[in-house]
Amino acid sequence: MTTILVTGGTGTLGRLVAERLGADGHDVRVLSRHAQPYAVDLREGGPGLDAAVSGADAIVHCASSPRGGDEEAAEHLIAAARGAGVRHLVYISIVGVDRVPFGYYRSKLAVEKLIENSGVGWTILRATQFHDLLVQVFGVLAKPPVMLLPTGVRDQPVDVAEVADRLVELALAAPVGRVDDMAGPEVRSVESLARAYLKATGRKRRVVSVPLAGKAYRAFRAGGHLAPEHAVGKGTFEEYLAVRFGR
């Protein structure tokens, strides 16, 4: 039996990772800001983090926030891992963090660099966007009667459960550095994905594509966040929608 700490263990991805590890008989510690007994804010660190890390064989670092603080959280986690002699730190990152000049992506890339230079054995997996995130975004964009979408942008969403399976596999193996990216089975226009969402949810909206400005938009439009050469995911967006919305 292996003792594994999962940060962000109550989130969309971390919860699945923790469940799979537990089902396999491993000793799983779930760390998040509100989950006892390891209720820790990684941005603050402290004795609670040291207790969570103590005796762990590996850490799967899923905790992340677009609102900031990821770098501070990583620094605290790395320091605790080094102090506890953790042998393996697995990190989930995003495809394109080194190609798309988007604030959240820059933060994820900075965390990658911290982990690479941590002195702890590490493995980094980059994945494309989860189906869940697209549904969340489309839910917001579909609130007005006209659904505005960025012109010319494509996406390659992947099933979060498949990413969780891959992280479990990596966590139970030896550190190997950066592994191949993991992307969904299809590169699709954002418009086609949005229309699939509208159909699955029974919403009637006029869809209008709007050109945006800025370096990040140009990088997204150029496909910097895509990995068609690593389309290893199996579940499609429509299959996910059918399960989630029952249509």
Short mmCIF file of C-alpha atoms in Angstrom, two decimals:
data_model
loop_
_atom_site.label_atom_id
_atom_site.label_comp_id
_atom_site.label_asym_id
_atom_site.label_seq_id
_atom_site.Cartn_x
_atom_site.Cartn_y
_atom_site.Cartn_z
CA MET A 1 0.00 0.00 0.00
CA THR A 2 1.25 3.46 -0.97
CA THR A 3 0.46 6.69 0.89
CA ILE A 4 -0.46 9.42 -1.58
CA LEU A 5 -1.51 13.01 -0.91
CA VAL A 6 -3.88 14.56 -3.45
CA THR A 7 -4.03 18.35 -3.33
CA GLY A 8 -7.26 19.83 -4.55
CA GLY A 9 -8.71 16.45 -3.68
CA THR A 10 -12.31 17.68 -3.60
CA GLY A 11 -12.17 19.35 -7.03
CA THR A 12 -13.31 18.09 -10.41
CA LEU A 13 -10.08 16.22 -11.14
CA GLY A 14 -8.63 15.65 -7.68
CA ARG A 15 -11.78 13.96 -6.40
CA LEU A 16 -11.60 11.36 -9.18
CA VAL A 17 -7.88 10.79 -8.60
CA ALA A 18 -8.47 10.25 -4.87
CA GLU A 19 -11.39 7.89 -5.50
CA ARG A 20 -9.41 5.76 -7.93
CA LEU A 21 -6.39 5.52 -5.63
CA GLY A 22 -8.60 4.60 -2.70
CA ALA A 23 -10.42 1.96 -4.73
CA ASP A 24 -7.04 0.42 -5.53
CA GLY A 25 -6.33 0.06 -1.82
CA HIS A 26 -3.88 2.91 -1.33
CA ASP A 27 -3.79 5.21 1.68
CA VAL A 28 -5.15 8.47 0.25
CA ARG A 29 -4.94 11.83 1.95
CA VAL A 30 -7.21 14.51 0.53
CA LEU A 31 -5.97 18.06 0.96
CA SER A 32 -8.16 21.08 0.31
CA ARG A 33 -9.10 24.24 2.17
CA HIS A 34 -12.16 22.66 3.78
CA ALA A 35 -11.57 18.87 3.84
CA GLN A 36 -10.73 17.47 7.28
CA PRO A 37 -8.36 16.29 8.59
CA TYR A 38 -6.13 18.02 6.02
CA ALA A 39 -7.92 21.35 5.65
CA VAL A 40 -5.03 23.48 4.40
CA ASP A 41 -4.76 26.60 2.29
CA LEU A 42 -1.62 25.91 0.27
CA ARG A 43 -1.09 29.62 -0.26
CA GLU A 44 -0.45 29.92 3.47
CA GLY A 45 1.24 26.59 4.25
CA GLY A 46 2.00 25.92 7.88
CA PRO A 47 1.92 22.96 10.31
CA GLY A 48 -1.22 21.51 8.72
CA LEU A 49 0.58 21.12 5.42
CA ASP A 50 3.59 19.53 7.10
CA ALA A 51 1.28 17.00 8.77
CA ALA A 52 -0.45 16.20 5.49
CA VAL A 53 2.85 15.58 3.70
CA SER A 54 4.58 13.67 6.47
CA GLY A 55 4.97 10.00 5.56
CA ALA A 56 3.59 10.41 2.04
CA ASP A 57 5.26 8.42 -0.70
CA ALA A 58 3.91 10.63 -3.47
CA ILE A 59 1.90 13.80 -4.04
CA VAL A 60 -0.51 14.43 -6.89
CA HIS A 61 -0.81 18.21 -7.15
CA CYS A 62 -4.23 19.05 -8.61
CA ALA A 63 -4.96 22.22 -6.62
CA SER A 64 -5.08 25.30 -8.82
CA SER A 65 -6.93 28.61 -9.09
CA PRO A 66 -7.31 31.03 -12.02
CA ARG A 67 -7.65 33.74 -9.37
CA GLY A 68 -3.96 33.49 -8.50
CA GLY A 69 -1.73 32.09 -5.80
CA ASP A 70 -0.57 28.93 -7.58
CA GLU A 71 3.11 29.82 -7.39
CA GLU A 72 3.01 30.55 -3.66
CA ALA A 73 1.07 27.31 -3.11
CA ALA A 74 3.66 25.33 -5.08
CA GLU A 75 6.53 26.85 -3.13
CA HIS A 76 4.94 25.83 0.16
CA LEU A 77 4.12 22.34 -1.10
CA ILE A 78 7.62 21.79 -2.47
CA ALA A 79 9.25 22.94 0.76
CA ALA A 80 7.05 20.58 2.77
CA ALA A 81 7.73 17.71 0.35
CA ARG A 82 11.48 18.20 0.58
CA GLY A 83 11.32 18.35 4.36
CA ALA A 84 9.32 15.13 4.53
CA GLY A 85 11.48 13.27 2.02
CA VAL A 86 8.65 12.73 -0.49
CA ARG A 87 9.99 10.76 -3.45
CA HIS A 88 7.54 11.75 -6.18
CA LEU A 89 5.56 14.90 -7.03
CA VAL A 90 3.07 14.59 -9.90
CA TYR A 91 1.68 17.82 -11.38
CA ILE A 92 -1.19 18.37 -13.79
CA SER A 93 -0.60 21.27 -16.14
CA ILE A 94 -2.22 22.55 -19.36
CA VAL A 95 -1.29 22.06 -22.99
CA GLY A 96 0.05 25.32 -24.37
CA VAL A 97 1.26 26.98 -21.17
CA ASP A 98 4.53 27.69 -22.96
CA ARG A 99 2.87 28.98 -26.14
CA VAL A 100 -0.16 31.01 -25.04
CA PRO A 101 0.59 34.30 -23.20
CA PHE A 102 -2.45 34.03 -20.95
CA GLY A 103 -2.06 34.98 -17.29
CA TYR A 104 -3.27 31.69 -15.82
CA TYR A 105 -1.13 29.73 -18.28
CA ARG A 106 1.94 31.73 -17.32
CA SER A 107 1.32 30.85 -13.70
CA LYS A 108 1.00 27.14 -14.52
CA LEU A 109 4.27 27.29 -16.47
CA ALA A 110 5.98 28.99 -13.53
CA VAL A 111 4.79 26.16 -11.26
CA GLU A 112 6.21 23.64 -13.72
CA LYS A 113 9.61 25.36 -13.44
CA LEU A 114 9.44 25.36 -9.65
CA ILE A 115 8.73 21.63 -9.62
CA GLU A 116 11.46 20.86 -12.14
CA ASN A 117 13.98 22.67 -9.93
CA SER A 118 12.58 21.38 -6.63
CA GLY A 119 15.03 18.59 -5.96
CA VAL A 120 12.05 16.22 -5.57
CA GLY A 121 11.45 13.48 -8.13
CA TRP A 122 8.77 14.81 -10.46
CA THR A 123 6.37 14.00 -13.27
CA ILE A 124 4.39 16.61 -15.22
CA LEU A 125 1.39 15.87 -17.41
CA ARG A 126 -0.16 18.55 -19.60
CA ALA A 127 -3.76 18.04 -20.67
CA THR A 128 -6.20 19.97 -22.83
CA GLN A 129 -9.37 21.52 -21.41
CA PHE A 130 -11.87 19.26 -19.65
CA HIS A 131 -15.39 18.82 -20.98
CA ASP A 132 -16.62 20.14 -17.63
CA LEU A 133 -14.88 23.48 -18.15
CA LEU A 134 -16.46 24.01 -21.55
CA VAL A 135 -19.90 23.36 -20.09
CA GLN A 136 -19.19 25.86 -17.34
CA VAL A 137 -18.06 28.51 -19.85
CA PHE A 138 -20.92 27.86 -22.24
CA GLY A 139 -23.39 28.06 -19.36
CA VAL A 140 -22.24 31.63 -18.71
CA LEU A 141 -22.10 32.63 -22.38
CA ALA A 142 -25.60 31.24 -22.99
CA LYS A 143 -27.29 33.42 -20.37
CA PRO A 144 -28.01 36.31 -22.79
CA PRO A 145 -30.26 35.73 -25.82
CA VAL A 146 -27.21 36.04 -28.09
CA MET A 147 -24.28 33.72 -27.43
CA LEU A 148 -21.02 35.48 -28.32
CA LEU A 149 -18.02 33.31 -29.20
CA PRO A 150 -14.43 34.14 -30.20
CA THR A 151 -13.95 33.93 -33.95
CA GLY A 152 -11.70 31.20 -35.34
CA VAL A 153 -10.87 29.43 -32.06
CA ARG A 154 -10.82 25.65 -31.83
CA ASP A 155 -10.61 23.35 -28.84
CA GLN A 156 -9.75 19.74 -28.11
CA PRO A 157 -11.57 18.83 -24.89
CA VAL A 158 -10.73 15.68 -22.96
CA ASP A 159 -12.68 13.59 -20.46
CA VAL A 160 -11.54 14.43 -16.93
CA ALA A 161 -11.99 10.79 -15.87
CA GLU A 162 -9.42 9.71 -18.45
CA VAL A 163 -6.97 12.31 -17.16
CA ALA A 164 -7.56 11.05 -13.62
CA ASP A 165 -6.75 7.50 -14.74
CA ARG A 166 -3.50 8.70 -16.30
CA LEU A 167 -2.49 10.62 -13.17
CA VAL A 168 -3.08 7.54 -11.02
CA GLU A 169 -0.90 5.50 -13.36
CA LEU A 170 1.87 8.12 -13.15
CA ALA A 171 1.63 8.49 -9.37
CA LEU A 172 2.14 4.78 -8.84
CA ALA A 173 5.21 4.70 -11.08
CA ALA A 174 8.67 6.22 -10.72
CA PRO A 175 9.26 9.89 -11.54
CA VAL A 176 9.85 10.35 -15.28
CA GLY A 177 9.84 14.12 -15.84
CA ARG A 178 7.56 15.60 -18.47
CA VAL A 179 5.40 12.96 -20.16
CA ASP A 180 3.51 13.16 -23.45
CA ASP A 181 0.61 15.58 -23.52
CA MET A 182 -2.91 14.23 -23.18
CA ALA A 183 -5.58 15.64 -25.48
CA GLY A 184 -9.14 14.83 -26.43
CA PRO A 185 -10.06 12.81 -29.52
CA GLU A 186 -11.29 15.71 -31.66
CA VAL A 187 -10.14 19.21 -32.60
CA ARG A 188 -13.38 21.14 -32.94
CA SER A 189 -14.41 24.72 -33.58
CA VAL A 190 -15.68 26.43 -30.45
CA GLU A 191 -18.86 27.19 -32.37
CA SER A 192 -19.56 23.51 -33.05
CA LEU A 193 -18.95 22.67 -29.40
CA ALA A 194 -21.24 25.49 -28.29
CA ARG A 195 -24.02 24.34 -30.61
CA ALA A 196 -23.67 20.81 -29.23
CA TYR A 197 -24.06 22.25 -25.74
CA LEU A 198 -27.15 24.22 -26.73
CA LYS A 199 -28.72 21.15 -28.29
CA ALA A 200 -27.98 18.98 -25.25
CA THR A 201 -29.43 21.54 -22.83
CA GLY A 202 -32.43 22.42 -24.98
CA ARG A 203 -31.52 26.10 -25.15
CA LYS A 204 -32.34 28.32 -28.10
CA ARG A 205 -29.70 30.97 -28.66
CA ARG A 206 -28.42 32.93 -31.59
CA VAL A 207 -24.69 32.19 -31.94
CA VAL A 208 -22.47 35.05 -33.10
CA SER A 209 -18.69 34.87 -33.58
CA VAL A 210 -16.76 37.97 -32.54
CA PRO A 211 -13.10 38.69 -33.33
CA LEU A 212 -11.03 39.61 -30.29
CA ALA A 213 -7.70 41.39 -29.85
CA GLY A 214 -4.48 40.63 -28.03
CA LYS A 215 -1.59 38.18 -28.04
CA ALA A 216 -3.42 35.52 -26.03
CA TYR A 217 -6.35 35.46 -28.48
CA ARG A 218 -3.98 35.19 -31.44
CA ALA A 219 -2.20 32.28 -29.76
CA PHE A 220 -5.49 30.50 -29.06
CA ARG A 221 -6.60 31.11 -32.63
CA ALA A 222 -3.30 29.68 -33.88
CA GLY A 223 -3.95 26.51 -31.87
CA GLY A 224 -1.24 26.95 -29.26
CA HIS A 225 -3.44 25.12 -26.72
CA LEU A 226 -4.05 22.10 -28.98
CA ALA A 227 -2.20 18.79 -29.26
CA PRO A 228 -3.60 16.93 -32.29
CA GLU A 229 -0.55 14.65 -32.30
CA HIS A 230 -1.56 13.46 -28.80
CA ALA A 231 -5.27 12.86 -29.34
CA VAL A 232 -5.30 9.89 -26.99
CA GLY A 233 -8.58 10.65 -25.25
CA LYS A 234 -11.57 8.47 -26.13
CA GLY A 235 -14.66 10.23 -24.82
CA THR A 236 -16.19 12.87 -27.09
CA PHE A 237 -17.92 16.06 -26.03
CA GLU A 238 -21.29 14.76 -27.23
CA GLU A 239 -20.88 11.58 -25.19
CA TYR A 240 -20.12 13.67 -22.12
CA LEU A 241 -23.15 15.88 -22.75
CA ALA A 242 -25.41 12.85 -23.15
CA VAL A 243 -24.37 11.51 -19.76
CA ARG A 244 -24.52 14.86 -17.99
CA PHE A 245 -27.81 16.14 -19.41
CA GLY A 246 -29.53 12.88 -20.33
CA ARG A 247 -30.53 13.88 -23.83
#
